[in-house]
mmCIF file of C-alpha atoms in Angstrom:
data_model
loop_
_atom_site.group_PDB
_atom_site.id
_atom_site.type_symbol
_atom_site.label_atom_id
_atom_site.label_comp_id
_atom_site.label_asym_id
_atom_site.label_seq_id
_atom_site.Cartn_x
_atom_site.Cartn_y
_atom_site.Cartn_z
ATOM 1 C CA MET A 1 149.691 215.719 104.582
ATOM 2 C CA THR A 2 149.769 216.137 108.535
ATOM 3 C CA ARG A 3 146.240 215.526 110.338
ATOM 4 C CA PHE A 4 144.903 217.395 112.355
ATOM 5 C CA ASP A 5 142.749 216.852 115.892
ATOM 6 C CA ARG A 6 140.208 219.130 116.677
ATOM 7 C CA GLU A 7 141.505 219.863 119.729
ATOM 8 C CA THR A 8 145.159 220.002 119.185
ATOM 9 C CA LEU A 9 144.070 223.423 116.988
ATOM 10 C CA VAL A 10 141.450 224.928 119.165
ATOM 11 C CA ARG A 11 144.559 225.008 122.249
ATOM 12 C CA ARG A 12 146.805 226.482 119.179
ATOM 13 C CA PHE A 13 143.793 229.173 118.086
ATOM 14 C CA ARG A 14 143.369 230.358 121.895
ATOM 15 C CA GLY A 15 146.663 230.603 122.537
ATOM 16 C CA MET A 16 146.905 233.044 119.508
ATOM 17 C CA ALA A 17 144.060 234.655 121.018
ATOM 18 C CA ASP A 18 146.074 235.390 124.281
ATOM 19 C CA ARG A 19 148.438 236.829 122.738
ATOM 20 C CA GLY A 20 146.931 239.079 120.879
ATOM 21 C CA GLU A 21 148.430 237.120 117.489
ATOM 22 C CA PRO A 22 145.346 237.442 114.635
ATOM 23 C CA ILE A 23 144.875 234.253 112.898
ATOM 24 C CA ILE A 24 144.719 234.861 110.115
ATOM 25 C CA GLY A 25 142.417 231.727 108.036
ATOM 26 C CA GLY A 26 142.275 231.660 103.796
ATOM 27 C CA GLY A 27 140.474 230.552 101.305
ATOM 28 C CA ALA A 28 142.191 228.043 97.958
ATOM 29 C CA GLY A 29 140.891 227.917 94.824
ATOM 30 C CA THR A 30 143.629 226.665 93.335
ATOM 31 C CA GLY A 31 146.842 224.366 94.474
ATOM 32 C CA LEU A 32 149.268 226.812 93.860
ATOM 33 C CA SER A 33 147.358 228.818 95.677
ATOM 34 C CA ALA A 34 147.084 227.162 99.125
ATOM 35 C CA LYS A 35 150.887 226.438 98.596
ATOM 36 C CA CYS A 36 151.045 230.891 98.404
ATOM 37 C CA GLU A 37 149.226 230.885 101.214
ATOM 38 C CA GLU A 38 151.041 227.829 103.354
ATOM 39 C CA SER A 39 154.589 229.632 102.494
ATOM 40 C CA GLY A 40 153.409 233.085 103.604
ATOM 41 C CA GLY A 41 152.971 230.918 106.795
ATOM 42 C CA ILE A 42 148.493 230.851 107.382
ATOM 43 C CA ASP A 43 146.861 229.578 109.973
ATOM 44 C CA LEU A 44 144.158 227.901 108.244
ATOM 45 C CA ILE A 45 143.086 227.119 104.615
ATOM 46 C CA VAL A 46 139.590 226.827 103.556
ATOM 47 C CA LEU A 47 139.027 225.280 100.369
ATOM 48 C CA TYR A 48 135.056 225.632 98.619
ATOM 49 C CA ASN A 49 133.412 225.722 95.067
ATOM 50 C CA SER A 50 133.334 229.437 94.984
ATOM 51 C CA GLY A 51 137.130 229.059 94.902
ATOM 52 C CA ARG A 52 137.352 227.300 92.120
ATOM 53 C CA TYR A 53 134.987 230.118 90.578
ATOM 54 C CA ARG A 54 136.904 232.951 91.843
ATOM 55 C CA MET A 55 139.579 231.469 90.175
ATOM 56 C CA ALA A 56 138.220 230.574 87.272
ATOM 57 C CA GLY A 57 137.730 234.721 86.401
ATOM 58 C CA ARG A 58 134.387 234.442 87.814
ATOM 59 C CA GLY A 59 132.400 236.352 90.438
ATOM 60 C CA SER A 60 131.884 234.968 94.070
ATOM 61 C CA LEU A 61 128.667 234.372 94.395
ATOM 62 C CA ALA A 62 128.727 232.287 91.529
ATOM 63 C CA GLY A 63 129.040 229.095 94.202
ATOM 64 C CA LEU A 64 125.329 229.902 95.172
ATOM 65 C CA LEU A 65 124.018 228.842 92.141
ATOM 66 C CA ALA A 66 123.286 225.687 90.442
ATOM 67 C CA TYR A 67 126.196 225.616 88.274
ATOM 68 C CA GLY A 68 127.966 222.141 89.831
ATOM 69 C CA ASN A 69 127.266 219.985 93.257
ATOM 70 C CA ALA A 70 129.366 222.563 95.239
ATOM 71 C CA ASN A 71 129.817 218.851 98.090
ATOM 72 C CA GLU A 72 131.442 217.565 95.456
ATOM 73 C CA ILE A 73 133.403 220.268 94.146
ATOM 74 C CA VAL A 74 135.874 220.293 97.231
ATOM 75 C CA VAL A 75 135.495 217.092 97.296
ATOM 76 C CA GLU A 76 137.305 217.810 93.224
ATOM 77 C CA MET A 77 138.843 220.248 94.772
ATOM 78 C CA ALA A 78 141.056 218.068 97.263
ATOM 79 C CA SER A 79 143.054 215.827 95.425
ATOM 80 C CA GLU A 80 144.563 219.386 93.960
ATOM 81 C CA VAL A 81 145.943 220.799 97.777
ATOM 82 C CA LEU A 82 145.419 218.671 99.740
ATOM 83 C CA PRO A 83 148.114 217.249 98.622
ATOM 84 C CA VAL A 84 150.229 220.002 97.981
ATOM 85 C CA VAL A 85 150.129 221.186 101.474
ATOM 86 C CA HIS A 86 152.071 219.651 104.923
ATOM 87 C CA ARG A 87 151.626 221.868 107.892
ATOM 88 C CA THR A 88 148.059 223.769 107.890
ATOM 89 C CA PRO A 89 145.084 222.859 108.768
ATOM 90 C CA VAL A 90 142.336 222.541 105.606
ATOM 91 C CA LEU A 91 139.126 222.805 105.580
ATOM 92 C CA ALA A 92 136.767 222.271 103.728
ATOM 93 C CA GLY A 93 132.659 223.994 102.860
ATOM 94 C CA VAL A 94 129.865 222.278 103.062
ATOM 95 C CA ASN A 95 126.618 223.168 101.334
ATOM 96 C CA GLY A 96 124.189 222.327 104.382
ATOM 97 C CA THR A 97 121.064 223.315 102.532
ATOM 98 C CA ASP A 98 121.813 220.491 100.256
ATOM 99 C CA PRO A 99 118.466 218.125 100.515
ATOM 100 C CA PHE A 100 120.797 215.017 99.144
ATOM 101 C CA LEU A 101 123.132 215.921 102.131
ATOM 102 C CA LEU A 102 123.855 212.485 103.754
ATOM 103 C CA THR A 103 125.566 214.611 106.637
ATOM 104 C CA GLY A 104 127.576 211.755 108.450
ATOM 105 C CA PRO A 105 128.208 209.841 105.518
ATOM 106 C CA PHE A 106 129.861 212.983 104.194
ATOM 107 C CA LEU A 107 132.214 214.751 107.309
ATOM 108 C CA ALA A 108 133.028 211.062 107.834
ATOM 109 C CA ARG A 109 134.434 210.605 104.131
ATOM 110 C CA LEU A 110 135.976 214.667 104.749
ATOM 111 C CA ARG A 111 138.000 213.199 106.964
ATOM 112 C CA GLU A 112 138.681 210.148 105.781
ATOM 113 C CA LEU A 113 139.954 213.197 102.844
ATOM 114 C CA GLY A 114 142.341 214.816 104.602
ATOM 115 C CA PHE A 115 140.138 217.383 105.704
ATOM 116 C CA ALA A 116 140.599 219.008 109.143
ATOM 117 C CA GLY A 117 137.594 220.398 109.744
ATOM 118 C CA VAL A 118 134.333 222.094 108.208
ATOM 119 C CA GLN A 119 132.396 226.194 107.193
ATOM 120 C CA ASN A 120 128.845 226.626 106.271
ATOM 121 C CA PHE A 121 129.598 227.529 102.331
ATOM 122 C CA PRO A 122 127.883 228.117 99.915
ATOM 123 C CA THR A 123 125.523 229.690 102.964
ATOM 124 C CA VAL A 124 122.353 231.029 102.462
ATOM 125 C CA GLY A 125 123.421 233.550 104.821
ATOM 126 C CA LEU A 126 124.367 235.519 101.839
ATOM 127 C CA ILE A 127 120.673 235.696 100.591
ATOM 128 C CA ASP A 128 118.482 238.266 101.659
ATOM 129 C CA GLY A 129 114.938 239.308 100.156
ATOM 130 C CA THR A 130 111.734 237.410 99.732
ATOM 131 C CA PHE A 131 113.695 235.069 98.316
ATOM 132 C CA ARG A 132 115.868 234.342 101.890
ATOM 133 C CA GLU A 133 112.324 234.529 103.219
ATOM 134 C CA ASN A 134 111.073 231.672 101.344
ATOM 135 C CA LEU A 135 114.333 229.504 101.302
ATOM 136 C CA GLU A 136 113.207 229.092 104.950
ATOM 137 C CA GLU A 137 110.016 228.403 104.803
ATOM 138 C CA THR A 138 110.453 225.962 101.409
ATOM 139 C CA GLY A 139 113.049 224.030 104.038
ATOM 140 C CA MET A 140 115.960 225.126 102.578
ATOM 141 C CA SER A 141 117.215 227.328 105.680
ATOM 142 C CA TYR A 142 120.054 228.905 107.347
ATOM 143 C CA ARG A 143 118.902 226.537 110.339
ATOM 144 C CA LEU A 144 120.508 223.792 108.542
ATOM 145 C CA GLU A 145 123.728 225.230 108.313
ATOM 146 C CA VAL A 146 123.356 225.460 112.123
ATOM 147 C CA ASP A 147 122.432 221.504 112.221
ATOM 148 C CA LEU A 148 125.678 220.879 109.906
ATOM 149 C CA VAL A 149 127.555 222.338 111.971
ATOM 150 C CA ALA A 150 126.570 220.783 114.950
ATOM 151 C CA ALA A 151 126.811 217.704 113.290
ATOM 152 C CA ALA A 152 130.875 218.041 113.230
ATOM 153 C CA ARG A 153 131.505 219.215 116.224
ATOM 154 C CA GLU A 154 130.074 215.711 117.180
ATOM 155 C CA ALA A 155 131.729 214.756 113.739
ATOM 156 C CA ASP A 156 135.234 216.067 116.362
ATOM 157 C CA LEU A 157 135.447 218.588 113.173
ATOM 158 C CA LEU A 158 137.053 221.823 113.688
ATOM 159 C CA THR A 159 134.041 224.593 112.764
ATOM 160 C CA THR A 160 134.385 227.951 111.405
ATOM 161 C CA PRO A 161 130.797 229.206 110.042
ATOM 162 C CA TYR A 162 130.309 232.401 108.933
ATOM 163 C CA VAL A 163 127.444 233.780 110.778
ATOM 164 C CA PHE A 164 125.385 237.372 109.540
ATOM 165 C CA SER A 165 123.999 238.321 112.317
ATOM 166 C CA ALA A 166 123.561 238.080 116.063
ATOM 167 C CA GLU A 167 121.038 235.605 115.885
ATOM 168 C CA ASP A 168 123.346 233.821 113.773
ATOM 169 C CA ALA A 169 126.646 234.333 116.282
ATOM 170 C CA ARG A 170 124.317 232.632 119.516
ATOM 171 C CA ALA A 171 122.947 230.338 117.496
ATOM 172 C CA MET A 172 126.774 228.651 115.426
ATOM 173 C CA THR A 173 128.377 229.048 118.965
ATOM 174 C CA ALA A 174 125.172 227.419 120.921
ATOM 175 C CA ALA A 175 125.931 224.376 117.969
ATOM 176 C CA GLY A 176 129.822 223.999 118.942
ATOM 177 C CA ALA A 177 131.740 226.138 116.753
ATOM 178 C CA ASP A 178 135.183 226.974 117.231
ATOM 179 C CA ILE A 179 135.364 230.158 115.499
ATOM 180 C CA VAL A 180 132.364 232.027 114.056
ATOM 181 C CA VAL A 181 133.660 234.342 110.665
ATOM 182 C CA CYS A 182 131.503 237.651 111.191
ATOM 183 C CA HIS A 183 130.643 238.069 107.362
ATOM 184 C CA LEU A 184 130.341 241.556 106.190
ATOM 185 C CA GLY A 185 129.115 240.659 102.445
ATOM 186 C CA LEU A 186 131.086 240.051 99.109
ATOM 187 C CA THR A 187 135.042 241.493 99.382
ATOM 188 C CA THR A 188 135.129 244.568 96.942
ATOM 189 C CA GLY A 189 138.188 245.472 94.036
ATOM 190 C CA GLY A 190 139.604 244.068 91.310
ATOM 191 C CA SER A 191 138.117 242.634 88.221
ATOM 192 C CA ILE A 192 135.227 240.629 89.325
ATOM 193 C CA GLY A 193 134.540 241.884 92.988
ATOM 194 C CA ALA A 194 131.716 244.016 95.058
ATOM 195 C CA GLU A 195 130.575 247.710 94.013
ATOM 196 C CA THR A 196 127.846 248.057 97.023
ATOM 197 C CA ALA A 197 129.462 247.380 100.164
ATOM 198 C CA LYS A 198 129.562 248.434 103.941
ATOM 199 C CA ASP A 199 132.274 251.084 105.589
ATOM 200 C CA LEU A 200 134.929 249.560 107.832
ATOM 201 C CA ASP A 201 133.315 251.981 110.585
ATOM 202 C CA ASP A 202 130.059 249.843 109.832
ATOM 203 C CA CYS A 203 132.092 246.397 109.793
ATOM 204 C CA VAL A 204 133.744 247.640 113.349
ATOM 205 C CA ALA A 205 130.141 248.030 115.003
ATOM 206 C CA LEU A 206 128.445 244.637 113.753
ATOM 207 C CA ILE A 207 131.858 242.861 114.832
ATOM 208 C CA ASP A 208 131.228 244.099 118.545
ATOM 209 C CA GLU A 209 127.580 243.244 118.262
ATOM 210 C CA TRP A 210 127.842 240.171 116.463
ATOM 211 C CA SER A 211 131.406 238.562 118.770
ATOM 212 C CA ALA A 212 129.427 240.250 122.241
ATOM 213 C CA ALA A 213 126.487 238.058 121.431
ATOM 214 C CA ALA A 214 128.442 234.794 120.919
ATOM 215 C CA ALA A 215 130.376 235.525 123.525
ATOM 216 C CA ASP A 216 127.241 235.975 125.475
ATOM 217 C CA VAL A 217 126.448 231.785 124.829
ATOM 218 C CA ARG A 218 130.461 230.377 125.599
ATOM 219 C CA GLU A 219 133.145 232.830 126.647
ATOM 220 C CA ASP A 220 135.576 230.736 124.888
ATOM 221 C CA VAL A 221 134.505 231.302 121.098
ATOM 222 C CA LEU A 222 136.852 232.455 118.283
ATOM 223 C CA VAL A 223 135.697 235.291 116.620
ATOM 224 C CA LEU A 224 137.578 236.551 112.963
ATOM 225 C CA CYS A 225 136.235 239.009 110.132
ATOM 226 C CA HIS A 226 135.436 238.483 106.362
ATOM 227 C CA GLY A 227 134.945 240.612 103.661
ATOM 228 C CA GLY A 228 132.675 243.594 102.357
ATOM 229 C CA PRO A 229 134.821 246.531 102.179
ATOM 230 C CA ILE A 230 137.710 244.237 104.769
ATOM 231 C CA ALA A 231 140.138 244.155 101.444
ATOM 232 C CA THR A 232 143.541 244.719 102.250
ATOM 233 C CA PRO A 233 146.115 243.684 105.442
ATOM 234 C CA ALA A 234 145.163 247.702 105.789
ATOM 235 C CA ASP A 235 141.581 247.145 106.249
ATOM 236 C CA ALA A 236 141.808 243.997 109.015
ATOM 237 C CA ALA A 237 144.410 246.141 110.579
ATOM 238 C CA TYR A 238 141.873 249.121 111.103
ATOM 239 C CA VAL A 239 138.874 247.108 111.705
ATOM 240 C CA LEU A 240 141.103 245.058 114.179
ATOM 241 C CA GLY A 241 142.320 247.592 115.658
ATOM 242 C CA ARG A 242 138.798 249.199 116.680
ATOM 243 C CA THR A 243 136.772 246.262 117.351
ATOM 244 C CA LYS A 244 136.490 245.465 121.359
ATOM 245 C CA ARG A 245 136.453 240.984 120.335
ATOM 246 C CA CYS A 246 138.068 239.942 117.186
ATOM 247 C CA HIS A 247 140.906 237.473 116.905
ATOM 248 C CA GLY A 248 141.644 237.814 113.105
ATOM 249 C CA PHE A 249 140.758 238.209 109.987
ATOM 250 C CA TYR A 250 139.508 235.439 106.862
ATOM 251 C CA GLY A 251 140.145 236.572 103.549
ATOM 252 C CA ALA A 252 139.460 234.646 100.213
ATOM 253 C CA SER A 253 139.499 237.130 97.014
ATOM 254 C CA SER A 254 141.119 239.353 99.304
ATOM 255 C CA MET A 255 143.682 236.665 99.803
ATOM 256 C CA GLU A 256 143.850 235.061 95.872
ATOM 257 C CA ARG A 257 141.981 236.511 93.733
ATOM 258 C CA LEU A 258 143.456 240.671 94.085
ATOM 259 C CA PRO A 259 146.380 239.554 94.401
ATOM 260 C CA VAL A 260 146.344 237.619 91.632
ATOM 261 C CA GLU A 261 144.749 240.255 89.412
ATOM 262 C CA GLN A 262 147.064 242.671 90.679
ATOM 263 C CA ALA A 263 150.884 240.865 90.358
ATOM 264 C CA LEU A 264 149.878 240.003 86.584
ATOM 265 C CA THR A 265 148.627 242.040 85.349
ATOM 266 C CA GLU A 266 151.818 244.441 86.250
ATOM 267 C CA ARG A 267 154.047 241.956 85.564
ATOM 268 C CA THR A 268 152.432 241.594 82.200
ATOM 269 C CA ARG A 269 152.963 245.526 81.591
ATOM 270 C CA GLU A 270 156.495 245.147 83.114
ATOM 271 C CA PHE A 271 157.357 242.554 80.096
ATOM 272 C CA LYS A 272 155.247 245.240 77.406
ATOM 273 C CA ASN A 273 157.500 247.716 78.289
ATOM 274 C CA LEU A 274 160.367 246.134 77.625
ATOM 275 C CA LYS A 275 163.118 248.567 74.820
ATOM 276 C CA ARG A 276 165.120 246.244 72.550
#
């Protein structure tokens, strides 16, 4: 397992952006997913609790509900994934709104395990309506996720937070985020994907708005897109070809769940169609 420092990674990713080479990140819910992603040349891997649920056949939103301690799950996943990833930085999804989180010691623990950085997941950014308002009012707010990113930046860890609005993009960039990931909603497609989503042109407009807000705070911040209808390489190419300032794509369901569903289903059909 290679140890990575933030400055080296930021230089690498900014160099890719300058060359017009898309930065591709992906979620991994199993060691096999991580190994395959690395073999495919992925640029960064993120572990978080939804990856475990997703690869267990449950919807990714399971990661937002009380089915397990998200921060302890990512530590458990580390022992499965980190030993089999040799050349790729691995980031940890951290639940910044956990009222029992000791941020400094936990970030130090993640670094000691071999994580190169963090992402804010689970995130209240996926929650809206009255429930979201109540979360904000009772101290479980997106601002805590911004504070987490600021603490991780202070600890010299790579930070790639999800943002859900121009305001979020500004706040995370001001906190020192190296890469902001424009989250367009739960990924569509497959057996447990969302059916309700924006269309690709809506995503282009939102990414342009959010990336411009981030760049207003710090011009060198990098921007990736994720989720919603961006579920295939063709979808990502469509968005990257039309956005004004987007440096790559981060896939989770689209990187591991959908390919596995398709490949296993098709291979099983092939075996079932054998003739004696």
